Each structure stands twice: as C-alpha cells, then as structure tokens.
C-alpha cells in the first residue's frame, strides 16, 4: 500500500489535497501531520477520518523526531503546512519564519535522512512579488515584499539547497490565491461571506483596487496529484487561473450572491503596511503536463456561500 504524508492537511488547501488523494487512490494510506492552529479544523477531515486509511497526527513540523518518524517509509510527502495569512505576518513575523522556514527545513531534512522518493513543496505566487503587467514564469527572480512571502521565498531557498547539495527529489508548486470551502475567514472570500451572514459590513483594505488571480482549491489539488505522477523531479510549476479580480469585484460578486446592495455592505479599512497590487503567473509548464483550471469563482460562489451559511458557527 502506498503511504503519503500531507503536512497541514487539516487546513484549507491541505484538506482539499487529502480529499483528492483519498478519492483517486483508494489503496493508499494517508497520514496528516498538523499542529491544529487556529486555521485548522478537525471537521475539515471529518468524513475522511472515518476511514482507517487516513490518520491525523497532531504535531509540529518543527519537531524533527516526529517528522522523521512520520516520513519513514513514505512514497510521497506533500508539504502544505504553513502560517499563511499575510496580515498576521506583519505583527507575528517570527512565527512565520519559524513555521515556514525552519518547519520546511525540518521536513526536508527528515525526507533526506529517510530517502523519501518524492516530495512536493507547496509555495505561492507571492514569492515573485508585485507583477504590475503581464505575467511571470518559473524562471523569474523571487522578489517577496512582506514577511509571509519572504518566509515562503526563504523556504524555497532551503528547497534549492537540498536539491543542489543532496539531490533530494523535490518538486515545487507555486499557486495563485486559492479559494473554496473550509478556508479560514481571515481571507477575503470567506471574510465577505461571514460578514454578510452576520449582518456586518465587509472590510476592504485601502481602496479595494488590489488585484488577485483566484484558483479553485479543487483545481490546485488536482494539479498537485498530476505533478505527483507526471512532474519532473527538481522542477517548479506555477499553477494559475485566468480569473483575475480586484477586491472590490470579489466583494461585489459576493454581495450579489447574498442578494444585498454592495454600497450598503462594504467599508474601507486601513491598508496593510505594504500590499502588493497584483500577482500574475504563466502556467504553461503545468498545462503541458495535461492540467487546466476547471472551476471558476463566479460559477462556484453560490456553492461556497451556501457552505459558509451552513458552517458559519464553527468560526464564532
Ligand atoms: N491560501 C492561499 O491562497 C495560498 C496560495 C498559494 C499557496 N498557499 C500555500 O499553501 C499552503 C496551505 O495554505 P492554506 O491556505 O491551506 O493555509 P491554512 O492557514 O488554511 O492552513 C495551514 C495548515 O498548516 C497547519 N500548520 C501551521 N503551522 C504548523 C506547524 N508548525 N506544524 C504542523 N502544521 C502546522 C495549520 O494548523 C493549518 O492546518 C501554505 O504553504 C501556503 O503558503 C496558499
């Protein structure tokens, strides 16, 4: 039986990855290593944990002995655990460096020691920094602008070091902003849904004109599975979507889904110390492997809004 370790599997993207692999590989054993921070929820894995093929280990990726024990015998390690919210990184940046850099280093060292045959490291388009026009491919220089993206770029430097020095079989994936159910409501889309469910105004940073591309969590999970089968060891793959919206457009779409007037439902709040205006990546490389995005924000928003209506009480 194949054995897969997924770090951060009780979080947003991690739980979609667990669901993807549990569905498509019925003969594999999946171990989730998750510290169960505020961003995680047991209920993200609830239906899956009923199966004895899926096991949740509550622990820290910075714990070397635990990591070494868990990666031992794995056919694949998918490293998704991280501190992921940019706003938090402005006031708790050391936590971001600890989790995202030391945590990644610890997982990689454990994988090196135990000769794991394949590791997929999940990174972000934010490592490229602002891309005001056009889009960048995987060869672009990293130019992070906030403590979160800097910690993710630093993690990538550790990955590069392990590839060059030890030939650890790592593949990196850099994804656009991701959306879907089970996302903690600190991020824009669930924040909008929760605000409207609670009868509050949606807080929008600055003038709301920052632009992001939005990739469905299910599409990212499918991309990761594809990369696990067909990705070239030591390569990096951007994973993107053509869906590009300003924060204002996202909020307006969600107001429409909830049937409320946009003008009465938003408020503008102080912006981040620095807020990248736009990120944009070219994802031809993963397209060549046979992947393309198939779920789009405007087509999915009713389903997502419905999920938050049903589950909003978990976020009180
Ligand atoms: N959300 C996005 O839009 C986005 C976009 C691109 C890339 N990413 C990357 O994808 C990955 C997952 O992001 P997400 O949005 O699901 O984040 P999330 O915050 O929803 O989940 C992170 C998970 O990691 C766990 N975790 C945190 N610290 C840990 C530690 N020390 N040990 C073990 N587990 C720990 C948390 O408990 C949580 O379950 C991250 O690496 C993030 O950088 C996210």
PDB file of C-alpha atoms in Angstrom, residues 51-187:
ATOM      1  CA  UNK A  51     -11.705   5.525   7.058  1.00  0.00           C
ATOM      2  CA  UNK A  52      -8.784   3.789   8.739  1.00  0.00           C
ATOM      3  CA  UNK A  53      -6.667   4.668   5.689  1.00  0.00           C
ATOM      4  CA  UNK A  54      -6.494   8.280   6.899  1.00  0.00           C
ATOM      5  CA  UNK A  55      -4.727   9.145  10.114  1.00  0.00           C
ATOM      6  CA  UNK A  56      -4.334  12.560  11.755  1.00  0.00           C
ATOM      7  CA  UNK A  57      -1.233  13.131  13.867  1.00  0.00           C
ATOM      8  CA  UNK A  58      -1.387  16.365  15.855  1.00  0.00           C
ATOM      9  CA  UNK A  59       2.150  17.701  15.947  1.00  0.00           C
ATOM     10  CA  UNK A  60       4.581  20.328  14.780  1.00  0.00           C
ATOM     11  CA  UNK A  61       6.590  20.210  11.548  1.00  0.00           C
ATOM     12  CA  UNK A  62       9.436  21.796  13.545  1.00  0.00           C
ATOM     13  CA  UNK A  63       9.630  18.623  15.675  1.00  0.00           C
ATOM     14  CA  UNK A  64      12.423  16.743  13.923  1.00  0.00           C
ATOM     15  CA  UNK A  65      11.992  13.373  15.656  1.00  0.00           C
ATOM     16  CA  UNK A  66       8.274  13.284  14.937  1.00  0.00           C
ATOM     17  CA  UNK A  67       8.807  14.355  11.320  1.00  0.00           C
ATOM     18  CA  UNK A  68      11.492  11.709  10.797  1.00  0.00           C
ATOM     19  CA  UNK A  69       9.257   9.012  12.233  1.00  0.00           C
ATOM     20  CA  UNK A  70       6.301  10.036  10.056  1.00  0.00           C
ATOM     21  CA  UNK A  71       8.137  10.373   6.733  1.00  0.00           C
ATOM     22  CA  UNK A  72       9.830   6.985   7.225  1.00  0.00           C
ATOM     23  CA  UNK A  73       8.514   4.597   4.566  1.00  0.00           C
ATOM     24  CA  UNK A  74       6.503   7.268   2.722  1.00  0.00           C
ATOM     25  CA  UNK A  75       6.272   7.103  -1.064  1.00  0.00           C
ATOM     26  CA  UNK A  76       5.311  10.766  -1.202  1.00  0.00           C
ATOM     27  CA  UNK A  77       5.416  13.740   1.159  1.00  0.00           C
ATOM     28  CA  UNK A  78       3.275  16.786   0.335  1.00  0.00           C
ATOM     29  CA  UNK A  79       4.324  19.763   2.418  1.00  0.00           C
ATOM     30  CA  UNK A  80       1.460  22.263   2.750  1.00  0.00           C
ATOM     31  CA  UNK A  81       1.711  23.283   6.428  1.00  0.00           C
ATOM     32  CA  UNK A  82       2.434  26.959   6.912  1.00  0.00           C
ATOM     33  CA  UNK A  83       1.424  30.157   8.551  1.00  0.00           C
ATOM     34  CA  UNK A  84      -0.466  31.529   5.577  1.00  0.00           C
ATOM     35  CA  UNK A  85      -2.103  34.868   6.357  1.00  0.00           C
ATOM     36  CA  UNK A  86      -0.172  37.935   5.203  1.00  0.00           C
ATOM     37  CA  UNK A  87      -1.872  40.300   7.700  1.00  0.00           C
ATOM     38  CA  UNK A  88      -0.680  38.175  10.640  1.00  0.00           C
ATOM     39  CA  UNK A  89       2.857  38.194   9.287  1.00  0.00           C
ATOM     40  CA  UNK A  90       3.134  41.941   9.914  1.00  0.00           C
ATOM     41  CA  UNK A  91       2.703  41.519  13.664  1.00  0.00           C
ATOM     42  CA  UNK A  92       3.968  37.949  14.220  1.00  0.00           C
ATOM     43  CA  UNK A  93       6.700  37.614  11.647  1.00  0.00           C
ATOM     44  CA  UNK A  94       8.974  35.397  13.780  1.00  0.00           C
ATOM     45  CA  UNK A  95       6.234  32.762  13.913  1.00  0.00           C
ATOM     46  CA  UNK A  96       6.155  32.831  10.108  1.00  0.00           C
ATOM     47  CA  UNK A  97       9.903  32.324   9.851  1.00  0.00           C
ATOM     48  CA  UNK A  98       9.784  29.559  12.433  1.00  0.00           C
ATOM     49  CA  UNK A  99       6.953  27.613  10.789  1.00  0.00           C
ATOM     50  CA  UNK A 100       7.572  28.337   7.134  1.00  0.00           C
ATOM     51  CA  UNK A 101      11.367  28.244   7.065  1.00  0.00           C
ATOM     52  CA  UNK A 102      12.510  26.088   9.996  1.00  0.00           C
ATOM     53  CA  UNK A 103       9.436  23.855   9.582  1.00  0.00           C
ATOM     54  CA  UNK A 104      10.179  23.318   5.881  1.00  0.00           C
ATOM     55  CA  UNK A 105      13.861  22.695   6.645  1.00  0.00           C
ATOM     56  CA  UNK A 106      12.887  20.122   9.291  1.00  0.00           C
ATOM     57  CA  UNK A 107      10.569  18.250   6.906  1.00  0.00           C
ATOM     58  CA  UNK A 108      13.198  18.276   4.152  1.00  0.00           C
ATOM     59  CA  UNK A 109      15.933  17.052   6.474  1.00  0.00           C
ATOM     60  CA  UNK A 110      13.674  14.235   7.645  1.00  0.00           C
ATOM     61  CA  UNK A 111      12.894  13.340   3.999  1.00  0.00           C
ATOM     62  CA  UNK A 112      16.602  13.392   3.123  1.00  0.00           C
ATOM     63  CA  UNK A 113      17.524  11.160   6.071  1.00  0.00           C
ATOM     64  CA  UNK A 114      14.771   8.663   5.303  1.00  0.00           C
ATOM     65  CA  UNK A 115      15.291   8.756   1.497  1.00  0.00           C
ATOM     66  CA  UNK A 116      11.704   9.715   0.663  1.00  0.00           C
ATOM     67  CA  UNK A 117      11.413   9.148  -3.118  1.00  0.00           C
ATOM     68  CA  UNK A 118       9.239  12.231  -3.842  1.00  0.00           C
ATOM     69  CA  UNK A 119       8.477  15.469  -2.002  1.00  0.00           C
ATOM     70  CA  UNK A 120       6.086  18.174  -3.212  1.00  0.00           C
ATOM     71  CA  UNK A 121       6.583  21.575  -1.613  1.00  0.00           C
ATOM     72  CA  UNK A 122       3.645  23.987  -1.868  1.00  0.00           C
ATOM     73  CA  UNK A 123       4.678  27.575  -2.436  1.00  0.00           C
ATOM     74  CA  UNK A 124       2.929  30.707  -3.617  1.00  0.00           C
ATOM     75  CA  UNK A 125       2.924  33.212  -6.484  1.00  0.00           C
ATOM     76  CA  UNK A 126       3.591  35.838  -3.800  1.00  0.00           C
ATOM     77  CA  UNK A 127       7.287  34.875  -3.823  1.00  0.00           C
ATOM     78  CA  UNK A 128       7.606  36.753  -7.142  1.00  0.00           C
ATOM     79  CA  UNK A 129       6.378  39.970  -5.552  1.00  0.00           C
ATOM     80  CA  UNK A 130       4.297  42.511  -7.471  1.00  0.00           C
ATOM     81  CA  UNK A 131       3.739  41.861 -11.164  1.00  0.00           C
ATOM     82  CA  UNK A 132       2.076  45.015 -12.427  1.00  0.00           C
ATOM     83  CA  UNK A 133       1.857  43.979 -16.081  1.00  0.00           C
ATOM     84  CA  UNK A 134       1.935  40.684 -17.939  1.00  0.00           C
ATOM     85  CA  UNK A 135       2.820  37.520 -16.059  1.00  0.00           C
ATOM     86  CA  UNK A 136       5.976  35.759 -14.914  1.00  0.00           C
ATOM     87  CA  UNK A 137       7.122  32.206 -15.496  1.00  0.00           C
ATOM     88  CA  UNK A 138       9.024  29.907 -13.150  1.00  0.00           C
ATOM     89  CA  UNK A 139      12.410  31.396 -14.072  1.00  0.00           C
ATOM     90  CA  UNK A 140      11.565  34.883 -12.753  1.00  0.00           C
ATOM     91  CA  UNK A 141      13.561  36.241  -9.854  1.00  0.00           C
ATOM     92  CA  UNK A 142      11.964  35.982  -6.423  1.00  0.00           C
ATOM     93  CA  UNK A 143      11.154  39.393  -5.013  1.00  0.00           C
ATOM     94  CA  UNK A 144       8.985  38.982  -1.880  1.00  0.00           C
ATOM     95  CA  UNK A 145       7.628  42.119  -0.236  1.00  0.00           C
ATOM     96  CA  UNK A 146       6.126  41.061   3.107  1.00  0.00           C
ATOM     97  CA  UNK A 147       7.164  38.763   5.980  1.00  0.00           C
ATOM     98  CA  UNK A 148       4.844  35.970   4.763  1.00  0.00           C
ATOM     99  CA  UNK A 149       6.097  35.915   1.178  1.00  0.00           C
ATOM    100  CA  UNK A 150       9.671  36.403   2.406  1.00  0.00           C
ATOM    101  CA  UNK A 151       9.339  33.337   4.619  1.00  0.00           C
ATOM    102  CA  UNK A 152       7.936  31.326   1.694  1.00  0.00           C
ATOM    103  CA  UNK A 153      10.797  32.507  -0.533  1.00  0.00           C
ATOM    104  CA  UNK A 154      13.267  31.612   2.226  1.00  0.00           C
ATOM    105  CA  UNK A 155      11.704  28.140   2.415  1.00  0.00           C
ATOM    106  CA  UNK A 156      12.240  27.840  -1.335  1.00  0.00           C
ATOM    107  CA  UNK A 157      15.934  28.662  -0.841  1.00  0.00           C
ATOM    108  CA  UNK A 158      16.198  25.719   1.557  1.00  0.00           C
ATOM    109  CA  UNK A 159      14.472  23.569  -1.066  1.00  0.00           C
ATOM    110  CA  UNK A 160      17.013  24.709  -3.692  1.00  0.00           C
ATOM    111  CA  UNK A 161      19.879  23.928  -1.311  1.00  0.00           C
ATOM    112  CA  UNK A 162      18.540  20.409  -0.725  1.00  0.00           C
ATOM    113  CA  UNK A 163      18.099  19.852  -4.439  1.00  0.00           C
ATOM    114  CA  UNK A 164      21.606  21.022  -5.326  1.00  0.00           C
ATOM    115  CA  UNK A 165      23.551  19.564  -2.398  1.00  0.00           C
ATOM    116  CA  UNK A 166      21.700  16.353  -1.680  1.00  0.00           C
ATOM    117  CA  UNK A 167      19.606  15.751  -4.839  1.00  0.00           C
ATOM    118  CA  UNK A 168      16.527  15.335  -2.639  1.00  0.00           C
ATOM    119  CA  UNK A 169      13.712  14.564  -5.134  1.00  0.00           C
ATOM    120  CA  UNK A 170      11.610  17.672  -4.549  1.00  0.00           C
ATOM    121  CA  UNK A 171       9.084  19.306  -6.884  1.00  0.00           C
ATOM    122  CA  UNK A 172       7.795  22.807  -6.125  1.00  0.00           C
ATOM    123  CA  UNK A 173       4.367  24.203  -6.911  1.00  0.00           C
ATOM    124  CA  UNK A 174       3.674  27.962  -6.817  1.00  0.00           C
ATOM    125  CA  UNK A 175      -0.052  28.693  -6.719  1.00  0.00           C
ATOM    126  CA  UNK A 176      -2.239  31.750  -7.232  1.00  0.00           C
ATOM    127  CA  UNK A 177      -4.610  32.885  -4.477  1.00  0.00           C
ATOM    128  CA  UNK A 178      -6.762  29.875  -3.729  1.00  0.00           C
ATOM    129  CA  UNK A 179     -10.498  29.832  -2.969  1.00  0.00           C
ATOM    130  CA  UNK A 180     -13.009  27.235  -1.862  1.00  0.00           C
ATOM    131  CA  UNK A 181     -14.885  25.861   1.117  1.00  0.00           C
ATOM    132  CA  UNK A 182     -13.163  25.378   4.510  1.00  0.00           C
ATOM    133  CA  UNK A 183     -10.967  28.476   4.147  1.00  0.00           C
ATOM    134  CA  UNK A 184     -10.494  30.309   7.443  1.00  0.00           C
ATOM    135  CA  UNK A 185     -12.434  33.599   7.337  1.00  0.00           C
ATOM    136  CA  UNK A 186      -9.402  35.836   7.585  1.00  0.00           C
ATOM    137  CA  UNK A 187      -9.021  35.602   3.792  1.00  0.00           C
TER     138      UNK A 187
END
